[in-house]
mmCIF file with all atom_site columns, C-alpha atoms in Angstrom:
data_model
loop_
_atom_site.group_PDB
_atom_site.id
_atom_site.type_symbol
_atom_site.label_atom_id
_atom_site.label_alt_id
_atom_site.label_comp_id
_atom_site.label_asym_id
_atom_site.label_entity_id
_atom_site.label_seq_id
_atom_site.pdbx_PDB_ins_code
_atom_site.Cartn_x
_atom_site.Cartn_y
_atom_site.Cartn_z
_atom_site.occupancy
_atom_site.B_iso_or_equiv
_atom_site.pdbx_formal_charge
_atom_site.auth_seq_id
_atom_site.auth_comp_id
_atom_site.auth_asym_id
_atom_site.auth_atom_id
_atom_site.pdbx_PDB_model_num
ATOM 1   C CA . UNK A 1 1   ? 112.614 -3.948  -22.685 1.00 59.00 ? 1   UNK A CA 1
ATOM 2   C CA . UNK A 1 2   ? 112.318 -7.374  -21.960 1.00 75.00 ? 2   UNK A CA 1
ATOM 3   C CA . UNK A 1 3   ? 114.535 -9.508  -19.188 1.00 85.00 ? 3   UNK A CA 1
ATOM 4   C CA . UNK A 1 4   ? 117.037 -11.947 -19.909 1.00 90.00 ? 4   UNK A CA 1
ATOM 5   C CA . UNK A 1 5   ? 116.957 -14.711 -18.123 1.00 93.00 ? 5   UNK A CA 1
ATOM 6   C CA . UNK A 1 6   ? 119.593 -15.568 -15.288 1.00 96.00 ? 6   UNK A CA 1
ATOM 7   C CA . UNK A 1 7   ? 122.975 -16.676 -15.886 1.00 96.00 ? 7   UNK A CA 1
ATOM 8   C CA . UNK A 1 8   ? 123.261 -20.281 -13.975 1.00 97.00 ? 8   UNK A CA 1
ATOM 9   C CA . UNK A 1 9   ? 126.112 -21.713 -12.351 1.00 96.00 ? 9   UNK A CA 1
ATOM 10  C CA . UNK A 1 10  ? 126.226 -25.446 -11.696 1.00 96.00 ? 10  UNK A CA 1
ATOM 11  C CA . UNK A 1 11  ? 128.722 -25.814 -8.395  1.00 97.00 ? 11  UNK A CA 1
ATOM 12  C CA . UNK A 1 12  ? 129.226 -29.815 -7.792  1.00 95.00 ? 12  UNK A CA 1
ATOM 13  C CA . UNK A 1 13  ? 130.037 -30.667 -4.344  1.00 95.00 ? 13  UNK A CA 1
ATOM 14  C CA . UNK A 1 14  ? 131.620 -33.606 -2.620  1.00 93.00 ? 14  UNK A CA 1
ATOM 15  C CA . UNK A 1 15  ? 130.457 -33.068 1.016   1.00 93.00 ? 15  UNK A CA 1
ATOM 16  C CA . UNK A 1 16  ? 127.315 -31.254 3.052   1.00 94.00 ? 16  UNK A CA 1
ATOM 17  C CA . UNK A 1 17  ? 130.208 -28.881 4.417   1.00 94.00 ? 17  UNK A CA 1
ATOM 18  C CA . UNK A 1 18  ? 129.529 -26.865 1.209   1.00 96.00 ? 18  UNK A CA 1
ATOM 19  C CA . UNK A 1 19  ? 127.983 -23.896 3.294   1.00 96.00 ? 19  UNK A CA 1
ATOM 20  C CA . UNK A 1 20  ? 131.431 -23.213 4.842   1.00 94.00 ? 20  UNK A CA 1
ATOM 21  C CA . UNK A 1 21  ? 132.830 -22.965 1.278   1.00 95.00 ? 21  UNK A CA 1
ATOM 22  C CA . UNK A 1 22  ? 130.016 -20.606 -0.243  1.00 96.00 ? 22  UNK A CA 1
ATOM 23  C CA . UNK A 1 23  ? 130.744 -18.160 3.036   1.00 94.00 ? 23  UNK A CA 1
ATOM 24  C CA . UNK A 1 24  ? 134.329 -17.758 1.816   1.00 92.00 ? 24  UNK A CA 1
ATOM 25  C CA . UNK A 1 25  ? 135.739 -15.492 -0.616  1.00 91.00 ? 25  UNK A CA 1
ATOM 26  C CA . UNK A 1 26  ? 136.255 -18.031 -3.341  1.00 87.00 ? 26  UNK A CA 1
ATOM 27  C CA . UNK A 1 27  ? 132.725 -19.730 -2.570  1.00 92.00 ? 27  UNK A CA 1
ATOM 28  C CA . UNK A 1 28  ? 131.002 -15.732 -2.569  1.00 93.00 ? 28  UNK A CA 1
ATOM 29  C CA . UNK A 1 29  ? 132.452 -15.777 -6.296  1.00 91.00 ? 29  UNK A CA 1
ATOM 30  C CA . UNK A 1 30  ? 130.203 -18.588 -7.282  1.00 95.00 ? 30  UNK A CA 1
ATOM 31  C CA . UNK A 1 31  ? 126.875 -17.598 -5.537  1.00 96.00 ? 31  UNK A CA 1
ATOM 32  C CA . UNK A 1 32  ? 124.432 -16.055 -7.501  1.00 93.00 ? 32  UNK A CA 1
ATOM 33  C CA . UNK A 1 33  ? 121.010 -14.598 -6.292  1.00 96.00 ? 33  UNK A CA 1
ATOM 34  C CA . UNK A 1 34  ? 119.528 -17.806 -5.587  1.00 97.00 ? 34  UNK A CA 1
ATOM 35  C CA . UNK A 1 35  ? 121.272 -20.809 -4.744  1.00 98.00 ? 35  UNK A CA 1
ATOM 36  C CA . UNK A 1 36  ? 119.341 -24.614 -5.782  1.00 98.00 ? 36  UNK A CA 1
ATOM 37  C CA . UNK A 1 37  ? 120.552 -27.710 -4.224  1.00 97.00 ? 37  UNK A CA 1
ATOM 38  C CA . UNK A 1 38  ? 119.769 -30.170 -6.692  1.00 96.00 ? 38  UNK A CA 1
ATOM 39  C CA . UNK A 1 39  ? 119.150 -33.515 -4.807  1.00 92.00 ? 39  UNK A CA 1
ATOM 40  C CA . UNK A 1 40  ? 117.256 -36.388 -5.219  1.00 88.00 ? 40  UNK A CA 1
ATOM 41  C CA . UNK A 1 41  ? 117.639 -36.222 -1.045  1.00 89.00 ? 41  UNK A CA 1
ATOM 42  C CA . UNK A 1 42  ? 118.043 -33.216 1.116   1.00 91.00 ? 42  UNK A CA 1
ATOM 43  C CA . UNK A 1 43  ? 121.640 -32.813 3.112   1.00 93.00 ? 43  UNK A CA 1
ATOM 44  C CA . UNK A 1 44  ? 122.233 -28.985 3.353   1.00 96.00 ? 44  UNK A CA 1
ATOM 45  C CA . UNK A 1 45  ? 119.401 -28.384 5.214   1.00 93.00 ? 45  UNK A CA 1
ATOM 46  C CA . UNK A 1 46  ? 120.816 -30.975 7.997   1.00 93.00 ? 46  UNK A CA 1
ATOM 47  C CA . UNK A 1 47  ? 123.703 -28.467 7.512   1.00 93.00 ? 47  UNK A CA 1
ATOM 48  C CA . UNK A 1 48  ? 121.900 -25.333 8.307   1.00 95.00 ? 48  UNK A CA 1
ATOM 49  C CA . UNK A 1 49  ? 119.797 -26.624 10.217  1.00 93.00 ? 49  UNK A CA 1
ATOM 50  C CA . UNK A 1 50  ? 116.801 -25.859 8.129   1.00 91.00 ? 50  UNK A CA 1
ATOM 51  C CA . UNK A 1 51  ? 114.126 -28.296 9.030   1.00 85.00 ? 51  UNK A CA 1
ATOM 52  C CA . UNK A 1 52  ? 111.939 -29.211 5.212   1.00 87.00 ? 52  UNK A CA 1
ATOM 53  C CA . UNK A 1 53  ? 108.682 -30.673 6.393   1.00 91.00 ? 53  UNK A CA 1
ATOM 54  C CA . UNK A 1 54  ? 108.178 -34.140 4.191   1.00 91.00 ? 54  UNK A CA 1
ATOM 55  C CA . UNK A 1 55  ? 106.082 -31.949 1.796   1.00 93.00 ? 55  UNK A CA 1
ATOM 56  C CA . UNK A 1 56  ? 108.367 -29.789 0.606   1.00 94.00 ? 56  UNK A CA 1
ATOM 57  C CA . UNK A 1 57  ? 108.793 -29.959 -2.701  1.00 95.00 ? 57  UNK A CA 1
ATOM 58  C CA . UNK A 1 58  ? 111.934 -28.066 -3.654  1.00 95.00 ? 58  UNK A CA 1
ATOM 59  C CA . UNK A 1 59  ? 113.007 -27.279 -7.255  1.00 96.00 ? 59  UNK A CA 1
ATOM 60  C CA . UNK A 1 60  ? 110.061 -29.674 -8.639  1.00 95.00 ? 60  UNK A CA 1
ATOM 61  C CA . UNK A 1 61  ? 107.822 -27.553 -6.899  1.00 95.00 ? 61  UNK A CA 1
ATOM 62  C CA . UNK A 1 62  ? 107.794 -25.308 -10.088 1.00 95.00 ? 62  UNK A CA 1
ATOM 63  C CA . UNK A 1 63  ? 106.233 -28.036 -11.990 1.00 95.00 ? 63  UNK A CA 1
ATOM 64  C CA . UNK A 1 64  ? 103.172 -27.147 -9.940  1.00 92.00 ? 64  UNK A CA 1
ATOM 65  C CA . UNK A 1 65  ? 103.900 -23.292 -10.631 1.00 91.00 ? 65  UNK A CA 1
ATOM 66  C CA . UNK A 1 66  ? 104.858 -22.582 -6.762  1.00 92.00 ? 66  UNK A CA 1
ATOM 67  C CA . UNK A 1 67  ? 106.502 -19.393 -6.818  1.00 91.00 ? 67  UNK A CA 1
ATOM 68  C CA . UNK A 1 68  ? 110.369 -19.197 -6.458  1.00 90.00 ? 68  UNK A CA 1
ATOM 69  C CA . UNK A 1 69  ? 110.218 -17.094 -3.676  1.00 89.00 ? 69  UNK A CA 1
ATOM 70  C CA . UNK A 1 70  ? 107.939 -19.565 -1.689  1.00 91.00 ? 70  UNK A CA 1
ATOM 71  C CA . UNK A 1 71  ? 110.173 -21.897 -1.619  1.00 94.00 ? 71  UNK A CA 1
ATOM 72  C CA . UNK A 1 72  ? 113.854 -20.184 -1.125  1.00 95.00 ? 72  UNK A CA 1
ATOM 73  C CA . UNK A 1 73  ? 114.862 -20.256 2.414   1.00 93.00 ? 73  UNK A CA 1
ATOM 74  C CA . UNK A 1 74  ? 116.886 -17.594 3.992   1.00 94.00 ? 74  UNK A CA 1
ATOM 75  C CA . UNK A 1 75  ? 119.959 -18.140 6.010   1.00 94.00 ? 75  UNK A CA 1
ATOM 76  C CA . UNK A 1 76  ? 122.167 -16.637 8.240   1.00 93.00 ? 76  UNK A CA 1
ATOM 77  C CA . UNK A 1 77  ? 124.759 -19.299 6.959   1.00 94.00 ? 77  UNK A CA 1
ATOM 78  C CA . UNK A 1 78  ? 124.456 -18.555 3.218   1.00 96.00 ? 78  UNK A CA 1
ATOM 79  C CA . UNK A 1 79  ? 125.286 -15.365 1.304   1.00 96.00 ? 79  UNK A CA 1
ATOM 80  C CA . UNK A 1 80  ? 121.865 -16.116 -0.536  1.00 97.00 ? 80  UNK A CA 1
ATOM 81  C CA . UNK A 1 81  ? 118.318 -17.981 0.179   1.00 97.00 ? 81  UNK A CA 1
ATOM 82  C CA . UNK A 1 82  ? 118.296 -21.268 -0.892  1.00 97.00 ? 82  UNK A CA 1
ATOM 83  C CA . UNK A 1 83  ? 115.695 -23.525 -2.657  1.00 96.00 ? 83  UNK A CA 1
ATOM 84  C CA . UNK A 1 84  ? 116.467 -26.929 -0.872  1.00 96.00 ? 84  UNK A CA 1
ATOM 85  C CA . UNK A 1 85  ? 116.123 -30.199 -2.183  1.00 96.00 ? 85  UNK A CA 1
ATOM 86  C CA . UNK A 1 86  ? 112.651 -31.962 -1.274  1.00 95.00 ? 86  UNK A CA 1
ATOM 87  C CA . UNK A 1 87  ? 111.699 -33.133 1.869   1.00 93.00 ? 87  UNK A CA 1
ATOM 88  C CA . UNK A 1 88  ? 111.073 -36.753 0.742   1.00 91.00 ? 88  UNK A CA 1
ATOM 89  C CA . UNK A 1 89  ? 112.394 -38.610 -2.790  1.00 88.00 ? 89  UNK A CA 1
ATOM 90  C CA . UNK A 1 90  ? 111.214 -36.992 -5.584  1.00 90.00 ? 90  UNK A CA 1
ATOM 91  C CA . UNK A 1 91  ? 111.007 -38.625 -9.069  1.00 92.00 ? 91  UNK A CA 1
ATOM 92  C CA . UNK A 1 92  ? 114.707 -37.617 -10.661 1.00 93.00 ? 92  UNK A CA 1
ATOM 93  C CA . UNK A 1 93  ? 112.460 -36.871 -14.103 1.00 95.00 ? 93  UNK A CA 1
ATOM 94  C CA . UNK A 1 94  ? 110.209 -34.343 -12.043 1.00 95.00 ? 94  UNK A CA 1
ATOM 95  C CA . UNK A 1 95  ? 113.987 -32.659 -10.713 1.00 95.00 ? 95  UNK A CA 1
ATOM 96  C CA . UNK A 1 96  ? 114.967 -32.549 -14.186 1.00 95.00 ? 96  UNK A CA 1
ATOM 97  C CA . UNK A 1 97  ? 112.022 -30.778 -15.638 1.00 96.00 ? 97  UNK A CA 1
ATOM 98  C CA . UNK A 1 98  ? 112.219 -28.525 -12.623 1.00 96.00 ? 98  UNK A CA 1
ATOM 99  C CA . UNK A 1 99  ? 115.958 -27.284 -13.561 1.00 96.00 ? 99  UNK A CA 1
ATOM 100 C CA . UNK A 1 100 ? 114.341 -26.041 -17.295 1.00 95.00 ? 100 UNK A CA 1
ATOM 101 C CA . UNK A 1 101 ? 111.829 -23.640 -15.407 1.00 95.00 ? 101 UNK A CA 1
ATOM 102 C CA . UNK A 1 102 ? 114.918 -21.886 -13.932 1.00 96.00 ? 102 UNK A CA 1
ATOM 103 C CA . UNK A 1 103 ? 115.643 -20.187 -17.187 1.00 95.00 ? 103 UNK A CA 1
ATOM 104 C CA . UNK A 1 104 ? 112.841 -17.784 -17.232 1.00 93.00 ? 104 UNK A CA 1
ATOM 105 C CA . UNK A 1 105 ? 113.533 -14.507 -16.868 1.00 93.00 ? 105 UNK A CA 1
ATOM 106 C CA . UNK A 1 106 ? 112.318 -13.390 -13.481 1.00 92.00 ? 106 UNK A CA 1
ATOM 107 C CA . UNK A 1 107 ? 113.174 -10.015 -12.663 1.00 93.00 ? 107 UNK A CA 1
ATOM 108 C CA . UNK A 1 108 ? 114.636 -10.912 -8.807  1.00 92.00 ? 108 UNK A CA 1
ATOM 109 C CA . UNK A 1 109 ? 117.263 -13.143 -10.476 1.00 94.00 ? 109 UNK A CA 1
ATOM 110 C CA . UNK A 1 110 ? 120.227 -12.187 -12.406 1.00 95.00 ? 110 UNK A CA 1
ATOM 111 C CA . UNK A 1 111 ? 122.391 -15.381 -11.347 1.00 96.00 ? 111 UNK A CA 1
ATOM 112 C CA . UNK A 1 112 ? 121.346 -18.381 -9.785  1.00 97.00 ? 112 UNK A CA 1
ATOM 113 C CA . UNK A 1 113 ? 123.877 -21.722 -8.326  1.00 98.00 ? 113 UNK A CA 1
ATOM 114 C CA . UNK A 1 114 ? 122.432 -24.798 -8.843  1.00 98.00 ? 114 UNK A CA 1
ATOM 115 C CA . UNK A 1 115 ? 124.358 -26.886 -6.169  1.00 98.00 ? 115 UNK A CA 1
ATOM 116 C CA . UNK A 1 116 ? 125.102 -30.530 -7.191  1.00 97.00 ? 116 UNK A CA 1
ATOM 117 C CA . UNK A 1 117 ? 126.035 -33.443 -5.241  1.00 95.00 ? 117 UNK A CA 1
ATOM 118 C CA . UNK A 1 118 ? 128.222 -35.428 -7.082  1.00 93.00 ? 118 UNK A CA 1
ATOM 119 C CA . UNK A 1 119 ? 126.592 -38.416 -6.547  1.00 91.00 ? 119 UNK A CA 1
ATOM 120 C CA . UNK A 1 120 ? 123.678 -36.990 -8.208  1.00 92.00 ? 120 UNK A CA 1
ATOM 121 C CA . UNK A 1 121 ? 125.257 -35.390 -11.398 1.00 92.00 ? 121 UNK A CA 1
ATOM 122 C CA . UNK A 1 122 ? 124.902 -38.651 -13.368 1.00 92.00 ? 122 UNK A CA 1
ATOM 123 C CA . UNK A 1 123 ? 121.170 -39.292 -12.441 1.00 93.00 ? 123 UNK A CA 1
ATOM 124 C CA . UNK A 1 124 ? 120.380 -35.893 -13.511 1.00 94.00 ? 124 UNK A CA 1
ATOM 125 C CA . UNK A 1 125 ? 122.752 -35.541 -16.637 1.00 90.00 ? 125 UNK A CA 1
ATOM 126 C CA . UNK A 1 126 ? 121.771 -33.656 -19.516 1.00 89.00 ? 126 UNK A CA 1
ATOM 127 C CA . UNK A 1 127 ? 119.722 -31.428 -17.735 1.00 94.00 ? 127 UNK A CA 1
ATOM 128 C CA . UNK A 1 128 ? 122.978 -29.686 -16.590 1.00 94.00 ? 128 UNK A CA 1
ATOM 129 C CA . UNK A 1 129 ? 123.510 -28.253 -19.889 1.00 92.00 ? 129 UNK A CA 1
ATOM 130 C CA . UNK A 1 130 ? 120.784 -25.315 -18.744 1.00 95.00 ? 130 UNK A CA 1
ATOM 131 C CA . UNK A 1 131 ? 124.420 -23.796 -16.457 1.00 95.00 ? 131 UNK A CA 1
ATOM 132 C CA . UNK A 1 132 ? 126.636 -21.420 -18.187 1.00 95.00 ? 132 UNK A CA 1
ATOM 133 C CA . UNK A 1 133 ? 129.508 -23.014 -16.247 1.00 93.00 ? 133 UNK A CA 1
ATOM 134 C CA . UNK A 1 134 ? 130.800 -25.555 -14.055 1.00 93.00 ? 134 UNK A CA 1
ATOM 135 C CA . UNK A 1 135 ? 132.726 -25.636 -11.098 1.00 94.00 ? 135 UNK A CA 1
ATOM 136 C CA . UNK A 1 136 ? 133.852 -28.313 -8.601  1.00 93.00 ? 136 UNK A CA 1
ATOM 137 C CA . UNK A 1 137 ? 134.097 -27.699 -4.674  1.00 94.00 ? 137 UNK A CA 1
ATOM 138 C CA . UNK A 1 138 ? 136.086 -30.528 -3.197  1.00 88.00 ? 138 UNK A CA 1
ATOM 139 C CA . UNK A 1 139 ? 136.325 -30.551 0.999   1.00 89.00 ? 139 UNK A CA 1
ATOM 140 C CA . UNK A 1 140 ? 139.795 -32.139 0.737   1.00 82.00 ? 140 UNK A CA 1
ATOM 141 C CA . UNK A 1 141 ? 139.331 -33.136 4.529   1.00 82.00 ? 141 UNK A CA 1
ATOM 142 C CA . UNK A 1 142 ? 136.217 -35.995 3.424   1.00 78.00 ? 142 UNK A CA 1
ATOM 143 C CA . UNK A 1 143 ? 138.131 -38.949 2.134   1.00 69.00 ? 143 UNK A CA 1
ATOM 144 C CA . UNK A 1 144 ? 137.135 -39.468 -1.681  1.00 69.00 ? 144 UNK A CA 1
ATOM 145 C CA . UNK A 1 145 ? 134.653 -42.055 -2.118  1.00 68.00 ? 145 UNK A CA 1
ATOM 146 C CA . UNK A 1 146 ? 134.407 -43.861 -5.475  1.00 73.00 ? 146 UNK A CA 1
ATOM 147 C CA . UNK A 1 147 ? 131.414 -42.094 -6.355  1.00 77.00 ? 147 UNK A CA 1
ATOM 148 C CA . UNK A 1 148 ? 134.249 -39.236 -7.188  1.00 73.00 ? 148 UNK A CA 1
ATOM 149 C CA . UNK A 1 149 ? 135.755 -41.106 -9.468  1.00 74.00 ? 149 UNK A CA 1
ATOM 150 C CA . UNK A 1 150 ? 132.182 -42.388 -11.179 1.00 81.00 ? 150 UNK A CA 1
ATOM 151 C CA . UNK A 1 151 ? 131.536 -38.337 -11.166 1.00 82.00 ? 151 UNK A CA 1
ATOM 152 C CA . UNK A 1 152 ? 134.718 -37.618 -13.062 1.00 79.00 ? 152 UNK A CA 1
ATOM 153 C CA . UNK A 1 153 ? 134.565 -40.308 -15.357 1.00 82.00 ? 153 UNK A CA 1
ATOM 154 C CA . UNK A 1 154 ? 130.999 -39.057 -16.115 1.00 82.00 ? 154 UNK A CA 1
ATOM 155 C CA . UNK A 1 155 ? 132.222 -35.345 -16.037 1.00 81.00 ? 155 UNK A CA 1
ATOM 156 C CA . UNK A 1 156 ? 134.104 -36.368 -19.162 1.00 80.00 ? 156 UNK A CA 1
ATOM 157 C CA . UNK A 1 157 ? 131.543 -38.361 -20.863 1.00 83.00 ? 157 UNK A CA 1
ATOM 158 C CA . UNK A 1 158 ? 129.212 -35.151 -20.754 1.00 80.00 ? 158 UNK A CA 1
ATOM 159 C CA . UNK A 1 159 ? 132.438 -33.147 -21.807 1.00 76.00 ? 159 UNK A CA 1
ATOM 160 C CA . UNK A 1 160 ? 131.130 -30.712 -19.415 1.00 75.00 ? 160 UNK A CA 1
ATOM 161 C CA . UNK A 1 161 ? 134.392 -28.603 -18.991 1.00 77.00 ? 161 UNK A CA 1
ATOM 162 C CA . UNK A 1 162 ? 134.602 -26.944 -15.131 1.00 83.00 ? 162 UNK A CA 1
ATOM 163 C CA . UNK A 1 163 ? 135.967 -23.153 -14.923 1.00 83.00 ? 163 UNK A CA 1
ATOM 164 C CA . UNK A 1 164 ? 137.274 -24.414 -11.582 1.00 83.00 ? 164 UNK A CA 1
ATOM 165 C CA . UNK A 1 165 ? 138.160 -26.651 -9.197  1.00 84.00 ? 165 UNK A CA 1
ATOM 166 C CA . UNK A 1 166 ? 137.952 -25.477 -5.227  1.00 87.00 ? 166 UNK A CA 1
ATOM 167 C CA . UNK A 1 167 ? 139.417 -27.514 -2.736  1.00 83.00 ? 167 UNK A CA 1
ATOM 168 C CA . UNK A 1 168 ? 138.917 -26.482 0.338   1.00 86.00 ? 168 UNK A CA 1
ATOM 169 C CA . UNK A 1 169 ? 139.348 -27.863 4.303   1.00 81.00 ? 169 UNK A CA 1
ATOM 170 C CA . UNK A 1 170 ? 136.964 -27.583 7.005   1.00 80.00 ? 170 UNK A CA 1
ATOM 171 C CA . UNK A 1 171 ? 139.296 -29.361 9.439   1.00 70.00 ? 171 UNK A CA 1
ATOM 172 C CA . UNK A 1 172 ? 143.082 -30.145 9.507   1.00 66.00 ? 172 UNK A CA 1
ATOM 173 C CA . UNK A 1 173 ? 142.780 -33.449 7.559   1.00 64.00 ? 173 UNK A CA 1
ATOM 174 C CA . UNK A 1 174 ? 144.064 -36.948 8.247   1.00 62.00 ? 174 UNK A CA 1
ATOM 175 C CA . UNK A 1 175 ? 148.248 -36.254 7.694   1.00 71.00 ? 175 UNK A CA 1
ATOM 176 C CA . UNK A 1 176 ? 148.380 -39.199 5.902   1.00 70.00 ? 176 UNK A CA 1
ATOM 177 C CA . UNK A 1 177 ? 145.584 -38.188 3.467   1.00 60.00 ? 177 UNK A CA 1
ATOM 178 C CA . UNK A 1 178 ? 146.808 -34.466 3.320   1.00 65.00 ? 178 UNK A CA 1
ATOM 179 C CA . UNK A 1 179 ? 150.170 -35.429 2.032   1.00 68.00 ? 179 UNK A CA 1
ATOM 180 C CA . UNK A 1 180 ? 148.487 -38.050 -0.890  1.00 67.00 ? 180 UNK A CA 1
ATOM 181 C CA . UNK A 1 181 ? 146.449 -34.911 -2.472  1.00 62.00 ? 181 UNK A CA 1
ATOM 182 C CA . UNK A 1 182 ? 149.713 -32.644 -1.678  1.00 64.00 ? 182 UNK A CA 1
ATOM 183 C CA . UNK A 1 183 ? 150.892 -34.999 -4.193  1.00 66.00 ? 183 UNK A CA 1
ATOM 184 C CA . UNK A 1 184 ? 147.802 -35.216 -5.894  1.00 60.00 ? 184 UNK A CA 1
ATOM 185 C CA . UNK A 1 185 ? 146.943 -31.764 -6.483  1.00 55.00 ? 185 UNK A CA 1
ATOM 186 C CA . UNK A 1 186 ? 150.417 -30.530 -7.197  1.00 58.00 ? 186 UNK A CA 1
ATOM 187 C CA . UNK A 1 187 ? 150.579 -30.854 -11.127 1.00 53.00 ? 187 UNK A CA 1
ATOM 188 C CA . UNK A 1 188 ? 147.315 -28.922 -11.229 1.00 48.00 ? 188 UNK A CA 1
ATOM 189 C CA . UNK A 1 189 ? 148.960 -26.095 -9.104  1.00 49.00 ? 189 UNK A CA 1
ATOM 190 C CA . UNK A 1 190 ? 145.253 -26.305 -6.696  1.00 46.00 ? 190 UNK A CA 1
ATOM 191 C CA . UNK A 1 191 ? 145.326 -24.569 -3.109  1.00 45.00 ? 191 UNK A CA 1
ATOM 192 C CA . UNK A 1 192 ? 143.903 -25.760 0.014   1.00 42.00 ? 192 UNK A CA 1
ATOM 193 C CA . UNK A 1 193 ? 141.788 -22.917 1.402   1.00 48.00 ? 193 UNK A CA 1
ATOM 194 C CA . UNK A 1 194 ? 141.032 -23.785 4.984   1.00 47.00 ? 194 UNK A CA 1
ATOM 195 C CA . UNK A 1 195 ? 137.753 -22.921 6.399   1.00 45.00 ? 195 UNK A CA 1
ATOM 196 C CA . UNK A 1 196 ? 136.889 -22.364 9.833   1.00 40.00 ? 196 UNK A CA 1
ATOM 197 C CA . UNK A 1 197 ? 133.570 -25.198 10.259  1.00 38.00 ? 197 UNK A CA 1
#
């Protein structure tokens, strides 16, 4: 009997706070065995506190046929290890090539979450299209910079469709700014789920 390979989920994120989501209920939903930040720069690890010496590779390290479990990292803050993104720039091509080695059957993965900046999803486009679905988690308490717009603008481009979009709070936000995306988020009938940081 042979393996199939894993089912990937692509999870776009607005904000490093994206560990606080992925501990919640909703966020559990989305994590599969293995979670891949897909970065041309690291920023979780500042998050957990995860130092990633300047040679780290992360997911282009399996151009070089380092295995997977190498270079996960365990944490105490994540429901799964995570493969972070290098410890210094890596050539977006090399990331791109990376995320096609992911499909492989490999018997310790039935799921993985790639985990996508959204300033990032443009530079590393069509290689999406390896995910099975996309969602969006949005910390509605970070003000939206216009690289949110750029991302949904290019969102629709790629007619990548998301299964869903989490909004979530890590803080009680700015009144000002929680009563625009009241307003904002109302005709798509989205919840704030606040998060303890």
């Amino acid at each position: 009997m042979s393996l199939a390979p894993p089912t990937i989920t692509c999870l776009f994120f607005n904000d490093p706070s994206l560990p606080a989501f992925l501990r919640a209920p909703a966020g559990r939903d989305l994590v599969g065995d293995l979670l891949v930040e897909c970065s041309l720069f690291p920023s979780l690890g500042y998050v957990l506190n995860l130092e990633t010496p300047a040679n780290y590779p992360g997911v282009a390290g399996l151009l070089g046929g380092v295995d997977l479990g190498t270079l996960a990292h365990p944490s105490d803050a994540l429901p799964a290890p995570i493969l972070l993104a290098a410890g210094s720039p890596v050539s977006i091509a090399a990331v791109r090539s990376a995320l096609a080695r992911l499909t492989q059957p490999d018997e310790r993965l039935r799921a993985i979450t790639l985990l996508v900046p959204v300033s990032d999803a443009r530079a590393l486009g069509a290689a999406l299209a390896i995910a099975d679905g996309f969602a969006l988690a949005w910390d509605a308490t970070a003000f939206p910079h216009e690289e949110l717009l750029d991302f949904a603008q290019w969102l629709a481009a790629e007619k990548f469709l998301l299964s869903g979009l989490h909004t979530y709070t890590t803080g009680a936000p700015v009144p000002s700014h929680a009563q625009r995306l009241t307003t904002l988020l109302a005709p798509l009938g989205a919840r704030l789920v606040a998060l303890s940081a």
